[in-house]
Short mmCIF file of C-alpha atoms in Angstrom, two decimals:
data_model
loop_
_atom_site.label_atom_id
_atom_site.label_comp_id
_atom_site.label_asym_id
_atom_site.label_seq_id
_atom_site.Cartn_x
_atom_site.Cartn_y
_atom_site.Cartn_z
CA MET A 1 123.75 57.53 184.16
CA VAL A 2 126.65 57.02 181.77
CA LYS A 3 124.14 56.46 178.97
CA SER A 4 122.29 59.71 179.64
CA ALA A 5 125.57 61.61 179.91
CA LEU A 6 126.52 60.18 176.52
CA SER A 7 123.22 61.30 174.97
CA VAL A 8 123.71 64.78 176.33
CA LEU A 9 127.21 64.80 174.86
CA LEU A 10 125.91 63.64 171.47
CA VAL A 11 123.27 66.33 171.46
CA LEU A 12 125.88 68.94 172.33
CA VAL A 13 128.16 67.72 169.52
CA ALA A 14 125.25 67.79 167.08
CA ILE A 15 124.31 71.32 168.11
CA SER A 16 127.84 72.63 167.91
CA SER A 17 128.43 71.18 164.44
CA THR A 18 125.09 72.49 163.14
CA PHE A 19 125.76 75.96 164.45
CA ALA A 20 129.49 75.95 163.72
CA ALA A 21 130.76 79.34 164.86
CA LYS A 22 131.83 81.56 162.01
CA TYR A 23 135.27 83.10 162.26
CA ILE A 24 135.33 86.16 164.50
CA PRO A 25 138.57 88.14 164.95
CA LYS A 26 140.13 88.25 168.42
CA SER A 27 139.57 92.00 168.47
CA GLY A 28 135.81 91.47 168.05
CA LYS A 29 133.27 91.27 165.26
CA ARG A 30 133.69 93.83 162.48
CA VAL A 31 131.09 95.63 160.36
CA PRO A 32 131.70 94.57 156.73
CA GLN A 33 133.29 97.36 154.66
CA THR A 34 131.14 98.70 151.82
CA LEU A 35 132.41 99.87 148.45
CA SER A 36 130.39 103.09 148.88
CA ARG A 37 132.18 103.94 152.16
CA GLY A 38 129.16 106.10 152.94
CA TRP A 39 129.20 108.23 149.76
CA GLY A 40 125.92 106.73 148.51
CA ASP A 41 124.83 103.19 149.32
CA GLN A 42 122.45 103.09 146.37
CA LEU A 43 125.09 103.88 143.75
CA ILE A 44 127.00 101.19 141.88
CA TRP A 45 130.66 101.87 142.68
CA ALA A 46 133.61 100.82 140.57
CA GLN A 47 136.30 99.21 142.73
CA THR A 48 139.40 100.35 140.86
CA TYR A 49 140.39 103.16 138.48
CA GLU A 50 140.89 100.65 135.65
CA GLU A 51 137.37 99.35 136.21
CA GLY A 52 135.99 102.90 136.31
CA LEU A 53 137.69 103.79 133.02
CA TYR A 54 136.41 100.60 131.42
CA TRP A 55 132.80 101.32 132.39
CA SER A 56 133.14 104.99 131.44
CA ARG A 57 134.29 104.07 127.94
CA SER A 58 131.86 101.25 127.38
CA LYS A 59 128.81 103.14 128.68
CA ASN A 60 130.00 106.52 127.32
CA LYS A 61 129.41 108.18 130.68
CA PRO A 62 131.81 110.47 132.55
CA LEU A 63 133.61 109.07 135.59
CA LEU A 64 133.72 110.86 138.95
CA VAL A 65 136.70 109.94 141.13
CA ILE A 66 136.52 110.93 144.81
CA PHE A 67 139.73 110.82 146.83
CA HIS A 68 139.03 110.89 150.54
CA LEU A 69 140.11 109.52 153.91
CA GLU A 70 137.77 107.96 156.43
CA ASP A 71 139.25 109.83 159.41
CA CYS A 72 139.52 113.24 157.68
CA PRO A 73 136.87 115.65 159.04
CA HIS A 74 136.68 117.61 155.74
CA SER A 75 136.03 114.37 153.85
CA GLN A 76 133.41 113.35 156.41
CA ALA A 77 131.59 116.69 156.22
CA LEU A 78 131.45 116.63 152.42
CA LYS A 79 130.42 112.96 152.43
CA LYS A 80 127.43 113.69 154.66
CA VAL A 81 126.04 116.41 152.39
CA PHE A 82 126.98 114.50 149.23
CA SER A 83 125.30 111.25 150.29
CA GLU A 84 122.14 113.01 151.50
CA ASP A 85 121.67 115.19 148.41
CA ASN A 86 119.08 113.40 146.27
CA GLU A 87 119.90 115.43 143.15
CA VAL A 88 123.59 114.55 143.37
CA GLN A 89 122.78 110.89 143.97
CA LYS A 90 120.20 110.65 141.19
CA VAL A 91 122.36 112.32 138.52
CA LEU A 92 125.39 110.25 139.52
CA ASP A 93 123.36 107.04 139.45
CA GLU A 94 121.85 107.71 136.05
CA ASP A 95 124.55 109.56 134.15
CA PHE A 96 127.93 108.81 135.76
CA ILE A 97 130.35 106.06 136.68
CA VAL A 98 131.53 106.56 140.27
CA LEU A 99 134.66 105.55 142.15
CA ASN A 100 135.85 106.51 145.62
CA LEU A 101 139.42 105.84 146.68
CA VAL A 102 141.22 106.08 150.01
CA TYR A 103 144.55 105.32 148.37
CA GLU A 104 146.26 107.23 145.56
CA THR A 105 146.65 105.62 142.15
CA THR A 106 149.92 105.68 140.19
CA ASP A 107 148.30 107.92 137.55
CA LYS A 108 149.71 111.45 137.91
CA HIS A 109 146.84 112.90 135.85
CA LEU A 110 144.57 112.36 138.84
CA SER A 111 146.60 114.81 140.94
CA PRO A 112 146.95 117.91 138.71
CA ASP A 113 147.72 120.15 141.69
CA GLY A 114 148.82 117.64 144.30
CA GLN A 115 147.51 114.80 146.40
CA TYR A 116 145.02 115.99 149.02
CA VAL A 117 141.60 115.00 150.29
CA PRO A 118 138.78 115.46 149.66
CA ARG A 119 139.54 115.83 145.93
CA LEU A 120 136.99 115.26 143.18
CA LEU A 121 138.00 114.77 139.56
CA PHE A 122 135.91 114.12 136.49
CA VAL A 123 137.22 111.91 133.69
CA ASP A 124 135.73 112.05 130.21
CA PRO A 125 134.89 108.74 128.44
CA SER A 126 137.72 109.66 126.03
CA MET A 127 139.94 108.97 129.11
CA THR A 128 140.85 112.64 129.51
CA VAL A 129 140.99 113.94 133.07
CA ARG A 130 138.85 117.10 133.14
CA ALA A 131 141.40 119.34 134.87
CA ASP A 132 139.29 122.26 133.59
CA ILE A 133 136.40 121.43 135.95
CA THR A 134 137.37 122.98 139.27
CA GLY A 135 135.94 124.05 142.61
CA ARG A 136 136.34 127.45 144.22
CA TYR A 137 139.77 127.21 145.85
CA ALA A 138 142.81 128.41 143.92
CA ASN A 139 145.29 126.42 146.00
CA ARG A 140 143.30 123.17 145.98
CA MET A 141 141.38 123.34 142.76
CA TYR A 142 139.54 120.03 143.09
CA ALA A 143 138.49 120.37 146.72
CA TYR A 144 134.87 121.00 147.69
CA GLU A 145 133.34 121.98 151.01
CA PRO A 146 129.80 121.05 152.09
CA SER A 147 128.59 124.54 151.10
CA ASP A 148 129.91 123.95 147.55
CA ILE A 149 127.39 121.24 146.72
CA LYS A 150 125.50 123.42 144.18
CA LEU A 151 128.81 124.23 142.48
CA LEU A 152 129.48 120.50 142.32
CA VAL A 153 126.07 119.90 140.72
CA GLY A 154 126.95 122.55 138.13
CA ASN A 155 130.29 120.86 137.51
CA MET A 156 128.50 117.54 137.01
CA GLN A 157 126.49 119.22 134.26
CA LYS A 158 129.76 120.43 132.67
CA ALA A 159 131.22 116.93 132.84
CA LYS A 160 128.12 115.55 131.12
CA LYS A 161 129.00 117.64 128.05
CA LEU A 162 131.45 115.11 126.67
CA LEU A 163 134.62 116.23 124.93
CA LYS A 164 133.94 114.17 121.84
CA SER A 165 130.33 113.65 120.89
CA GLU A 166 129.42 110.30 119.38
CA LEU A 167 129.36 110.07 115.57
CA MET B 1 89.40 126.79 160.03
CA VAL B 2 92.12 128.39 157.94
CA LYS B 3 94.32 128.48 161.01
CA SER B 4 93.90 124.76 161.75
CA ALA B 5 94.53 123.90 158.10
CA LEU B 6 97.71 125.93 158.30
CA SER B 7 98.85 124.09 161.42
CA VAL B 8 98.24 120.76 159.70
CA LEU B 9 100.24 121.96 156.73
CA LEU B 10 103.08 123.09 158.97
CA VAL B 11 103.14 119.73 160.73
CA LEU B 12 103.20 117.94 157.37
CA VAL B 13 106.10 120.09 156.14
CA ALA B 14 107.97 119.46 159.38
CA ILE B 15 107.42 115.70 159.07
CA SER B 16 108.43 115.54 155.42
CA SER B 17 111.63 117.51 156.01
CA THR B 18 112.53 115.40 159.04
CA PHE B 19 111.95 112.15 157.19
CA ALA B 20 113.19 113.35 153.79
CA ALA B 21 113.15 110.33 151.49
CA LYS B 22 116.63 109.10 150.64
CA TYR B 23 117.43 108.54 146.98
CA ILE B 24 116.16 105.21 145.68
CA PRO B 25 116.90 104.13 142.08
CA LYS B 26 113.96 103.69 139.70
CA SER B 27 114.83 100.01 139.41
CA GLY B 28 114.34 99.59 143.17
CA LYS B 29 116.43 99.67 146.32
CA ARG B 30 119.83 98.00 146.10
CA VAL B 31 121.80 96.07 148.71
CA PRO B 32 125.06 98.00 149.30
CA GLN B 33 128.09 96.27 147.74
CA THR B 34 130.71 95.02 150.21
CA LEU B 35 134.45 94.99 149.64
CA SER B 36 134.52 91.33 150.73
CA ARG B 37 132.02 90.34 148.02
CA GLY B 38 131.27 87.30 150.19
CA TRP B 39 134.86 86.01 150.51
CA GLY B 40 134.98 86.77 154.25
CA ASP B 41 133.05 89.63 155.82
CA GLN B 42 135.34 89.72 158.86
CA LEU B 43 138.53 90.24 156.86
CA ILE B 44 139.94 93.68 156.14
CA TRP B 45 140.09 93.89 152.34
CA ALA B 46 142.37 96.12 150.32
CA GLN B 47 140.42 97.90 147.59
CA THR B 48 143.11 98.07 144.89
CA TYR B 49 146.31 96.23 143.97
CA GLU B 50 148.39 99.32 144.77
CA GLU B 51 146.81 99.47 148.22
CA GLY B 52 147.42 95.73 148.74
CA LEU B 53 151.09 96.06 147.79
CA TYR B 54 151.48 99.04 150.10
CA TRP B 55 150.06 97.16 153.10
CA SER B 56 152.02 94.03 152.22
CA ARG B 57 155.30 95.95 152.26
CA SER B 58 154.58 98.05 155.29
CA LYS B 59 153.26 95.17 157.42
CA ASN B 60 155.71 92.61 155.94
CA LYS B 61 152.87 90.19 155.24
CA PRO B 62 152.20 88.29 152.01
CA LEU B 63 149.31 89.45 149.83
CA LEU B 64 146.65 87.08 148.47
CA VAL B 65 144.93 88.29 145.31
CA ILE B 66 141.69 86.53 144.33
CA PHE B 67 140.40 87.08 140.80
CA HIS B 68 136.77 86.03 140.48
CA LEU B 69 133.44 86.90 138.89
CA GLU B 70 130.19 87.17 140.77
CA ASP B 71 128.18 85.20 138.21
CA CYS B 72 130.79 82.44 137.66
CA PRO B 73 129.64 79.15 139.27
CA HIS B 74 133.24 77.97 139.89
CA SER B 75 134.02 81.23 141.69
CA GLN B 76 130.81 80.94 143.71
CA ALA B 77 131.55 77.35 144.76
CA LEU B 78 135.08 78.18 145.89
CA LYS B 79 133.87 81.33 147.66
CA LYS B 80 131.37 79.35 149.73
CA VAL B 81 133.98 76.90 151.04
CA PHE B 82 136.62 79.63 151.39
CA SER B 83 134.42 81.99 153.40
CA GLU B 84 133.13 79.21 155.68
CA ASP B 85 136.55 77.71 156.45
CA ASN B 86 137.58 79.12 159.82
CA GLU B 87 141.22 78.13 159.43
CA VAL B 88 141.50 79.91 156.09
CA GLN B 89 139.77 83.00 157.47
CA LYS B 90 141.84 83.11 160.68
CA VAL B 91 145.22 82.71 158.97
CA LEU B 92 144.31 85.27 156.30
CA ASP B 93 143.11 87.73 158.93
CA GLU B 94 146.19 87.42 161.08
CA ASP B 95 149.02 86.82 158.62
CA PHE B 96 147.97 88.10 155.18
CA ILE B 97 146.82 91.15 153.28
CA VAL B 98 143.80 90.24 151.13
CA LEU B 99 142.38 91.63 147.92
CA ASN B 100 139.59 90.32 145.70
CA LEU B 101 139.11 91.69 142.21
CA VAL B 102 136.39 91.25 139.59
CA TYR B 103 138.38 93.22 137.05
CA GLU B 104 141.90 92.49 135.75
CA THR B 105 144.76 94.84 136.61
CA THR B 106 147.25 96.09 134.02
CA ASP B 107 150.05 94.12 135.74
CA LYS B 108 150.93 91.11 133.56
CA HIS B 109 152.71 89.42 136.49
CA LEU B 110 149.31 88.65 137.96
CA SER B 111 148.38 86.47 134.99
CA PRO B 112 151.39 84.13 134.57
CA ASP B 113 149.33 81.60 132.58
CA GLY B 114 146.41 83.70 131.42
CA GLN B 115 143.39 85.57 132.73
CA TYR B 116 140.76 83.22 134.12
CA VAL B 117 138.63 82.94 137.25
CA PRO B 118 138.80 81.86 139.96
CA ARG B 119 142.55 82.53 140.12
CA LEU B 120 144.50 82.94 143.35
CA LEU B 121 147.97 84.46 143.46
CA PHE B 122 150.28 85.15 146.35
CA VAL B 123 152.59 88.16 146.32
CA ASP B 124 155.62 88.37 148.59
CA PRO B 125 156.22 91.63 150.55
CA SER B 126 159.30 92.05 148.31
CA MET B 127 156.64 92.64 145.58
CA THR B 128 157.44 89.36 143.83
CA VAL B 129 154.45 87.43 142.50
CA ARG B 130 154.84 83.86 143.81
CA ALA B 131 154.29 82.09 140.47
CA ASP B 132 155.88 79.04 142.16
CA ILE B 133 152.86 78.52 144.45
CA THR B 134 150.36 76.63 142.33
CA GLY B 135 147.22 74.53 142.59
CA ARG B 136 146.71 71.09 141.07
CA TYR B 137 145.78 71.92 137.48
CA ALA B 138 148.54 72.03 134.85
CA ASN B 139 146.51 74.14 132.40
CA ARG B 140 145.25 76.65 134.98
CA MET B 141 147.95 76.65 137.58
CA TYR B 142 146.37 79.19 139.94
CA ALA B 143 142.83 77.80 139.93
CA TYR B 144 141.38 76.00 142.95
CA GLU B 145 138.23 73.95 143.32
CA PRO B 146 136.27 73.65 146.57
CA SER B 147 137.92 70.24 147.22
CA ASP B 148 141.37 71.91 147.03
CA ILE B 149 140.90 73.95 150.18
CA LYS B 150 143.52 71.94 152.16
CA LEU B 151 145.99 72.43 149.32
CA LEU B 152 145.26 76.15 149.53
CA VAL B 153 145.94 76.14 153.28
CA GLY B 154 149.28 74.44 152.55
CA ASN B 155 150.05 77.07 149.93
CA MET B 156 149.27 79.80 152.44
CA GLN B 157 151.93 78.26 154.70
CA LYS B 158 154.39 78.36 151.77
CA ALA B 159 153.58 82.00 151.12
CA LYS B 160 154.21 82.82 154.78
CA LYS B 161 157.83 81.75 154.29
CA LEU B 162 158.92 85.10 152.90
CA LEU B 163 161.49 85.27 150.12
CA LYS B 164 163.70 87.71 152.01
CA SER B 165 163.71 87.46 155.75
CA GLU B 166 164.04 90.68 157.69
CA LEU B 167 167.54 91.67 158.82
#
């Protein structure tokens, strides 16, 4: 009886060490955060502005920086249209470096008319923020609404005309 | 006949618009990047150093910054042990702000003895980089190997003793 209890115990120990429970927070299991944050799972996202600038310069492609907040309904609405628009996604994937941020950087050039979300800015590979490429709202020049997606596509074409062409 | 062909066409159009193909890169479908990059899917990762500092100050918790590269075997080996160590994961989740970076920041304080990977630095909520908390290698003071995980746990305890206690 003692012997069989021991065997059961050994088996239990073996099982528990083989299937060692991975850490799970007290508040419950979390879904891993993605770098895309829903703006396009198939795109390759830079993590930081420095990284975005580096890739923009080295690949000679314009950078698109999206400032947004996960619990902002305007950001969410734009994100849905943006992520589901195949033209936007294809052009960004092939011709742009992309970065989305939920936290402001220290670079004032990225907030030409204030810090608000959603706010989309293009940066030329020469490291010039394209403050000239704007949406349709005079008070928030870099904001876009879901219905502005064609305007955004047009602005992407503008951003692709680089400020300094290669020699 | 024409009528039935039309109905079939209508059904096809309806199906194709309902199941509109999502954008897939020419090179094939990609697995979405995670912010954890494999260092702990259950942890809540800051995306940028600025964000990490902000959370560190506002929550009065030390920040751990991990510099690594995805195709560096030393980084990979440490990551495996680090992500599977429940004590490391639990303490980080409850008492730290965490950030992993594959690209250097412009802040020289984060490279007290050079830029190499893997490199782990603690930052106090007072925004002081804890250059005093080191691993076992004199030439790369902030490097850890998989066998150093207990040393790292000890260093986490040191980092939890904040430089300035709250009033």
